[in-house]
PDB file of C-alpha atoms in Angstrom:
ATOM      1  CA  UNK R   1     -23.032  75.905  65.349  1.00 57.00           C
ATOM      2  CA  UNK R   2     -20.973  73.110  66.938  1.00 59.00           C
ATOM      3  CA  UNK R   3     -17.388  72.321  66.268  1.00 58.00           C
ATOM      4  CA  UNK R   4     -16.272  69.034  64.788  1.00 52.00           C
ATOM      5  CA  UNK R   5     -13.311  67.359  66.398  1.00 52.00           C
ATOM      6  CA  UNK R   6     -11.248  64.797  64.526  1.00 53.00           C
ATOM      7  CA  UNK R   7     -10.193  61.668  66.338  1.00 64.00           C
ATOM      8  CA  UNK R   8      -6.727  61.508  67.788  1.00 79.00           C
ATOM      9  CA  UNK R   9      -4.245  60.898  64.957  1.00 92.00           C
ATOM     10  CA  UNK R  10      -0.591  60.089  65.500  1.00 96.00           C
ATOM     11  CA  UNK R  11       2.366  58.222  64.008  1.00 97.00           C
ATOM     12  CA  UNK R  12       5.153  56.265  65.693  1.00 97.00           C
ATOM     13  CA  UNK R  13       8.125  54.822  63.819  1.00 98.00           C
ATOM     14  CA  UNK R  14      10.734  52.423  65.152  1.00 98.00           C
ATOM     15  CA  UNK R  15      13.902  51.168  63.468  1.00 97.00           C
ATOM     16  CA  UNK R  16      14.738  47.617  64.533  1.00 98.00           C
ATOM     17  CA  UNK R  17      18.182  46.053  64.188  1.00 97.00           C
ATOM     18  CA  UNK R  18      18.636  42.527  62.863  1.00 97.00           C
ATOM     19  CA  UNK R  19      18.433  41.049  66.333  1.00 97.00           C
ATOM     20  CA  UNK R  20      16.406  38.162  67.782  1.00 97.00           C
ATOM     21  CA  UNK R  21      15.022  40.557  70.433  1.00 98.00           C
ATOM     22  CA  UNK R  22      13.450  42.846  67.811  1.00 98.00           C
ATOM     23  CA  UNK R  23      10.011  41.196  67.984  1.00 98.00           C
ATOM     24  CA  UNK R  24       9.913  41.692  71.759  1.00 98.00           C
ATOM     25  CA  UNK R  25      10.927  45.352  71.426  1.00 98.00           C
ATOM     26  CA  UNK R  26       8.234  45.821  68.767  1.00 98.00           C
ATOM     27  CA  UNK R  27       5.572  44.253  71.027  1.00 98.00           C
ATOM     28  CA  UNK R  28       6.599  46.492  73.933  1.00 98.00           C
ATOM     29  CA  UNK R  29       6.417  49.548  71.663  1.00 98.00           C
ATOM     30  CA  UNK R  30       2.942  48.583  70.426  1.00 98.00           C
ATOM     31  CA  UNK R  31       1.704  48.058  73.997  1.00 98.00           C
ATOM     32  CA  UNK R  32       3.107  51.403  75.160  1.00 98.00           C
ATOM     33  CA  UNK R  33       1.819  53.424  72.192  1.00 98.00           C
ATOM     34  CA  UNK R  34      -1.668  51.926  72.073  1.00 97.00           C
ATOM     35  CA  UNK R  35      -2.053  51.952  75.851  1.00 97.00           C
ATOM     36  CA  UNK R  36      -1.026  55.600  76.164  1.00 96.00           C
ATOM     37  CA  UNK R  37      -3.555  56.565  73.475  1.00 96.00           C
ATOM     38  CA  UNK R  38      -6.365  54.581  75.114  1.00 95.00           C
ATOM     39  CA  UNK R  39      -6.604  51.988  72.332  1.00 96.00           C
ATOM     40  CA  UNK R  40      -6.547  49.030  74.746  1.00 97.00           C
ATOM     41  CA  UNK R  41      -9.010  47.032  72.626  1.00 97.00           C
ATOM     42  CA  UNK R  42      -6.384  46.729  69.863  1.00 97.00           C
ATOM     43  CA  UNK R  43      -3.319  45.829  71.924  1.00 98.00           C
ATOM     44  CA  UNK R  44      -3.521  42.023  71.791  1.00 98.00           C
ATOM     45  CA  UNK R  45      -4.252  41.714  68.082  1.00 97.00           C
ATOM     46  CA  UNK R  46      -1.661  44.305  67.042  1.00 98.00           C
ATOM     47  CA  UNK R  47       1.002  42.822  69.335  1.00 98.00           C
ATOM     48  CA  UNK R  48       0.442  39.381  67.845  1.00 97.00           C
ATOM     49  CA  UNK R  49       0.463  40.480  64.203  1.00 97.00           C
ATOM     50  CA  UNK R  50       3.434  42.827  64.636  1.00 98.00           C
ATOM     51  CA  UNK R  51       5.358  40.091  66.398  1.00 97.00           C
ATOM     52  CA  UNK R  52       4.776  37.724  63.486  1.00 95.00           C
ATOM     53  CA  UNK R  53       5.818  40.245  60.827  1.00 96.00           C
ATOM     54  CA  UNK R  54       8.927  41.391  62.702  1.00 97.00           C
ATOM     55  CA  UNK R  55       9.918  37.792  63.442  1.00 96.00           C
ATOM     56  CA  UNK R  56       9.607  36.960  59.739  1.00 94.00           C
ATOM     57  CA  UNK R  57      11.726  40.004  58.858  1.00 96.00           C
ATOM     58  CA  UNK R  58      14.420  38.748  61.229  1.00 96.00           C
ATOM     59  CA  UNK R  59      14.262  35.162  59.959  1.00 94.00           C
ATOM     60  CA  UNK R  60      14.220  35.954  56.238  1.00 93.00           C
ATOM     61  CA  UNK R  61      16.582  38.932  55.966  1.00 94.00           C
ATOM     62  CA  UNK R  62      20.038  39.914  57.109  1.00 94.00           C
ATOM     63  CA  UNK R  63      19.296  43.580  57.639  1.00 93.00           C
ATOM     64  CA  UNK R  64      17.230  45.852  59.846  1.00 95.00           C
ATOM     65  CA  UNK R  65      13.462  46.267  59.832  1.00 97.00           C
ATOM     66  CA  UNK R  66      11.154  49.178  60.594  1.00 97.00           C
ATOM     67  CA  UNK R  67       7.790  49.382  62.322  1.00 98.00           C
ATOM     68  CA  UNK R  68       5.314  52.201  61.787  1.00 98.00           C
ATOM     69  CA  UNK R  69       2.053  52.687  63.682  1.00 98.00           C
ATOM     70  CA  UNK R  70      -0.406  55.229  62.256  1.00 98.00           C
ATOM     71  CA  UNK R  71      -3.696  56.168  63.911  1.00 97.00           C
ATOM     72  CA  UNK R  72      -6.087  57.276  61.189  1.00 95.00           C
ATOM     73  CA  UNK R  73      -8.793  59.899  61.690  1.00 91.00           C
ATOM     74  CA  UNK R  74     -11.626  57.365  61.294  1.00 93.00           C
ATOM     75  CA  UNK R  75     -10.402  55.260  64.239  1.00 93.00           C
ATOM     76  CA  UNK R  76      -8.479  52.624  62.292  1.00 96.00           C
ATOM     77  CA  UNK R  77      -4.877  51.775  63.038  1.00 98.00           C
ATOM     78  CA  UNK R  78      -2.513  51.118  60.128  1.00 98.00           C
ATOM     79  CA  UNK R  79       0.620  49.120  60.903  1.00 98.00           C
ATOM     80  CA  UNK R  80       3.519  48.767  58.491  1.00 98.00           C
ATOM     81  CA  UNK R  81       6.611  46.591  58.724  1.00 97.00           C
ATOM     82  CA  UNK R  82       9.444  47.181  56.278  1.00 97.00           C
ATOM     83  CA  UNK R  83      12.275  44.752  55.610  1.00 96.00           C
ATOM     84  CA  UNK R  84      14.990  44.439  52.974  1.00 93.00           C
ATOM     85  CA  UNK R  85      13.829  41.203  51.319  1.00 91.00           C
ATOM     86  CA  UNK R  86      11.950  41.808  48.044  1.00 90.00           C
ATOM     87  CA  UNK R  87       9.637  38.746  48.117  1.00 88.00           C
ATOM     88  CA  UNK R  88       6.054  39.530  49.075  1.00 89.00           C
ATOM     89  CA  UNK R  89       4.482  36.560  50.869  1.00 87.00           C
ATOM     90  CA  UNK R  90       0.835  35.485  50.857  1.00 81.00           C
ATOM     91  CA  UNK R  91      -1.564  36.936  51.922  1.00 82.00           C
ATOM     92  CA  UNK R  92       0.020  40.280  51.043  1.00 82.00           C
ATOM     93  CA  UNK R  93       0.108  39.710  47.272  1.00 77.00           C
ATOM     94  CA  UNK R  94      -2.741  39.989  44.820  1.00 69.00           C
ATOM     95  CA  UNK R  95      -6.219  39.066  46.122  1.00 63.00           C
ATOM     96  CA  UNK R  96      -8.331  36.955  46.009  1.00 57.00           C
ATOM     97  CA  UNK R  97      -6.136  33.980  45.151  1.00 54.00           C
ATOM     98  CA  UNK R  98      -3.217  34.928  47.392  1.00 65.00           C
ATOM     99  CA  UNK R  99      -4.247  33.197  50.616  1.00 69.00           C
ATOM    100  CA  UNK R 100      -2.308  31.339  53.265  1.00 69.00           C
ATOM    101  CA  UNK R 101      -3.425  27.735  53.610  1.00 69.00           C
ATOM    102  CA  UNK R 102      -3.906  26.322  57.103  1.00 70.00           C
ATOM    103  CA  UNK R 103      -0.760  24.744  58.531  1.00 70.00           C
ATOM    104  CA  UNK R 104      -0.883  21.034  59.361  1.00 72.00           C
ATOM    105  CA  UNK R 105      -1.815  20.428  62.985  1.00 74.00           C
ATOM    106  CA  UNK R 106       1.591  18.907  63.766  1.00 73.00           C
ATOM    107  CA  UNK R 107       3.626  21.692  62.088  1.00 67.00           C
ATOM    108  CA  UNK R 108       5.970  23.793  64.222  1.00 67.00           C
ATOM    109  CA  UNK R 109       5.325  26.947  62.194  1.00 67.00           C
ATOM    110  CA  UNK R 110       3.404  28.368  59.269  1.00 68.00           C
ATOM    111  CA  UNK R 111       0.577  30.058  61.170  1.00 73.00           C
ATOM    112  CA  UNK R 112       1.845  33.613  61.520  1.00 76.00           C
ATOM    113  CA  UNK R 113       0.797  35.116  58.202  1.00 83.00           C
ATOM    114  CA  UNK R 114      -2.505  33.251  58.309  1.00 85.00           C
ATOM    115  CA  UNK R 115      -3.262  35.210  61.477  1.00 90.00           C
ATOM    116  CA  UNK R 116      -3.060  38.416  59.444  1.00 90.00           C
ATOM    117  CA  UNK R 117      -5.831  37.201  57.153  1.00 87.00           C
ATOM    118  CA  UNK R 118      -7.912  36.117  60.160  1.00 89.00           C
ATOM    119  CA  UNK R 119      -7.555  39.170  62.422  1.00 94.00           C
ATOM    120  CA  UNK R 120      -6.719  42.204  60.277  1.00 95.00           C
ATOM    121  CA  UNK R 121      -9.508  44.185  58.640  1.00 94.00           C
ATOM    122  CA  UNK R 122      -7.409  44.656  55.506  1.00 93.00           C
ATOM    123  CA  UNK R 123      -3.789  44.247  54.437  1.00 91.00           C
ATOM    124  CA  UNK R 124      -1.461  44.769  51.541  1.00 91.00           C
ATOM    125  CA  UNK R 125       2.085  45.382  50.413  1.00 92.00           C
ATOM    126  CA  UNK R 126       4.306  47.719  48.463  1.00 90.00           C
ATOM    127  CA  UNK R 127       7.476  46.573  46.743  1.00 89.00           C
ATOM    128  CA  UNK R 128      10.143  49.227  47.254  1.00 87.00           C
ATOM    129  CA  UNK R 129      12.867  49.995  44.788  1.00 75.00           C
ATOM    130  CA  UNK R 130      11.933  47.314  42.278  1.00 59.00           C
ATOM    131  CA  UNK R 131      12.685  49.357  39.157  1.00 60.00           C
ATOM    132  CA  UNK R 132      15.434  48.388  36.677  1.00 60.00           C
ATOM    133  CA  UNK R 133      17.901  50.926  38.121  1.00 56.00           C
ATOM    134  CA  UNK R 134      17.050  50.331  41.763  1.00 56.00           C
ATOM    135  CA  UNK R 135      19.000  48.010  43.999  1.00 59.00           C
ATOM    136  CA  UNK R 136      15.915  46.516  45.619  1.00 60.00           C
ATOM    137  CA  UNK R 137      14.954  48.294  48.813  1.00 85.00           C
ATOM    138  CA  UNK R 138      12.738  45.475  50.041  1.00 93.00           C
ATOM    139  CA  UNK R 139       9.062  45.668  50.789  1.00 94.00           C
ATOM    140  CA  UNK R 140       6.514  47.167  53.133  1.00 96.00           C
ATOM    141  CA  UNK R 141       3.812  44.856  54.491  1.00 95.00           C
ATOM    142  CA  UNK R 142       0.874  46.606  56.130  1.00 96.00           C
ATOM    143  CA  UNK R 143      -2.408  45.810  57.831  1.00 96.00           C
ATOM    144  CA  UNK R 144      -5.244  47.746  59.418  1.00 97.00           C
ATOM    145  CA  UNK R 145      -7.355  47.001  62.480  1.00 97.00           C
ATOM    146  CA  UNK R 146     -10.027  48.877  64.376  1.00 94.00           C
ATOM    147  CA  UNK R 147     -12.463  48.982  61.498  1.00 76.00           C
ATOM    148  CA  UNK R 148     -15.205  46.517  60.702  1.00 58.00           C
ATOM    149  CA  UNK R 149     -13.949  43.327  62.363  1.00 49.00           C
ATOM    150  CA  UNK R 150     -14.213  42.297  65.986  1.00 46.00           C
ATOM    151  CA  UNK R 151     -10.952  42.659  67.927  1.00 42.00           C
ATOM    152  CA  UNK R 152     -11.688  40.226  70.736  1.00 44.00           C
ATOM    153  CA  UNK R 153      -8.820  38.721  72.747  1.00 43.00           C
ATOM    154  CA  UNK R 154      -6.681  36.211  70.921  1.00 43.00           C
ATOM    155  CA  UNK R 155      -5.965  33.736  73.719  1.00 38.00           C
ATOM    156  CA  UNK R 156      -6.733  30.725  71.506  1.00 35.00           C
ATOM    157  CA  UNK R 157      -4.743  32.016  68.533  1.00 39.00           C
ATOM    158  CA  UNK R 158      -1.829  33.184  70.664  1.00 40.00           C
ATOM    159  CA  UNK R 159      -1.581  29.830  72.388  1.00 36.00           C
ATOM    160  CA  UNK R 160      -1.199  28.028  69.047  1.00 37.00           C
ATOM    161  CA  UNK R 161       1.474  30.289  67.555  1.00 40.00           C
ATOM    162  CA  UNK R 162       5.081  30.783  68.578  1.00 42.00           C
ATOM    163  CA  UNK R 163       5.032  34.567  68.307  1.00 42.00           C
ATOM    164  CA  UNK R 164       8.686  35.410  67.950  1.00 45.00           C
ATOM    165  CA  UNK R 165      11.253  36.204  70.594  1.00 44.00           C
TER     166      UNK R 165
END
């Protein structure tokens, strides 16, 4: 009888201050964690998507953010970014109508969250502290990669998006 070994599972969490350098620190953390666990095929896509979510947290809130990387037993990677703003943006709301429209070609921004719908296998959100007695603890936006979709390099996508600081 052979033994069954589960894939490497792990969790990293990082608290990010409200600082314009937070997206860079998040990208460096993603690169270090995924590289040290041999998940090199996910580095570019996760760096890009994390950078966009952390940059949005910095731009649209006044408080800190948090990043959580979770390697699941089936080989997927779940990434969560928490911030203190309660509004859940598309595409993280209710499917299938909650989609991000393409940005005009001459626009300076508006492509970041569309990248989530293009490159993540799945995504979602959780409002935190939205009850009548809660003070509104913000939201958690999450996505998963490493499942059914191809995670090829994003040189074209990365060259068209200003991915944070």
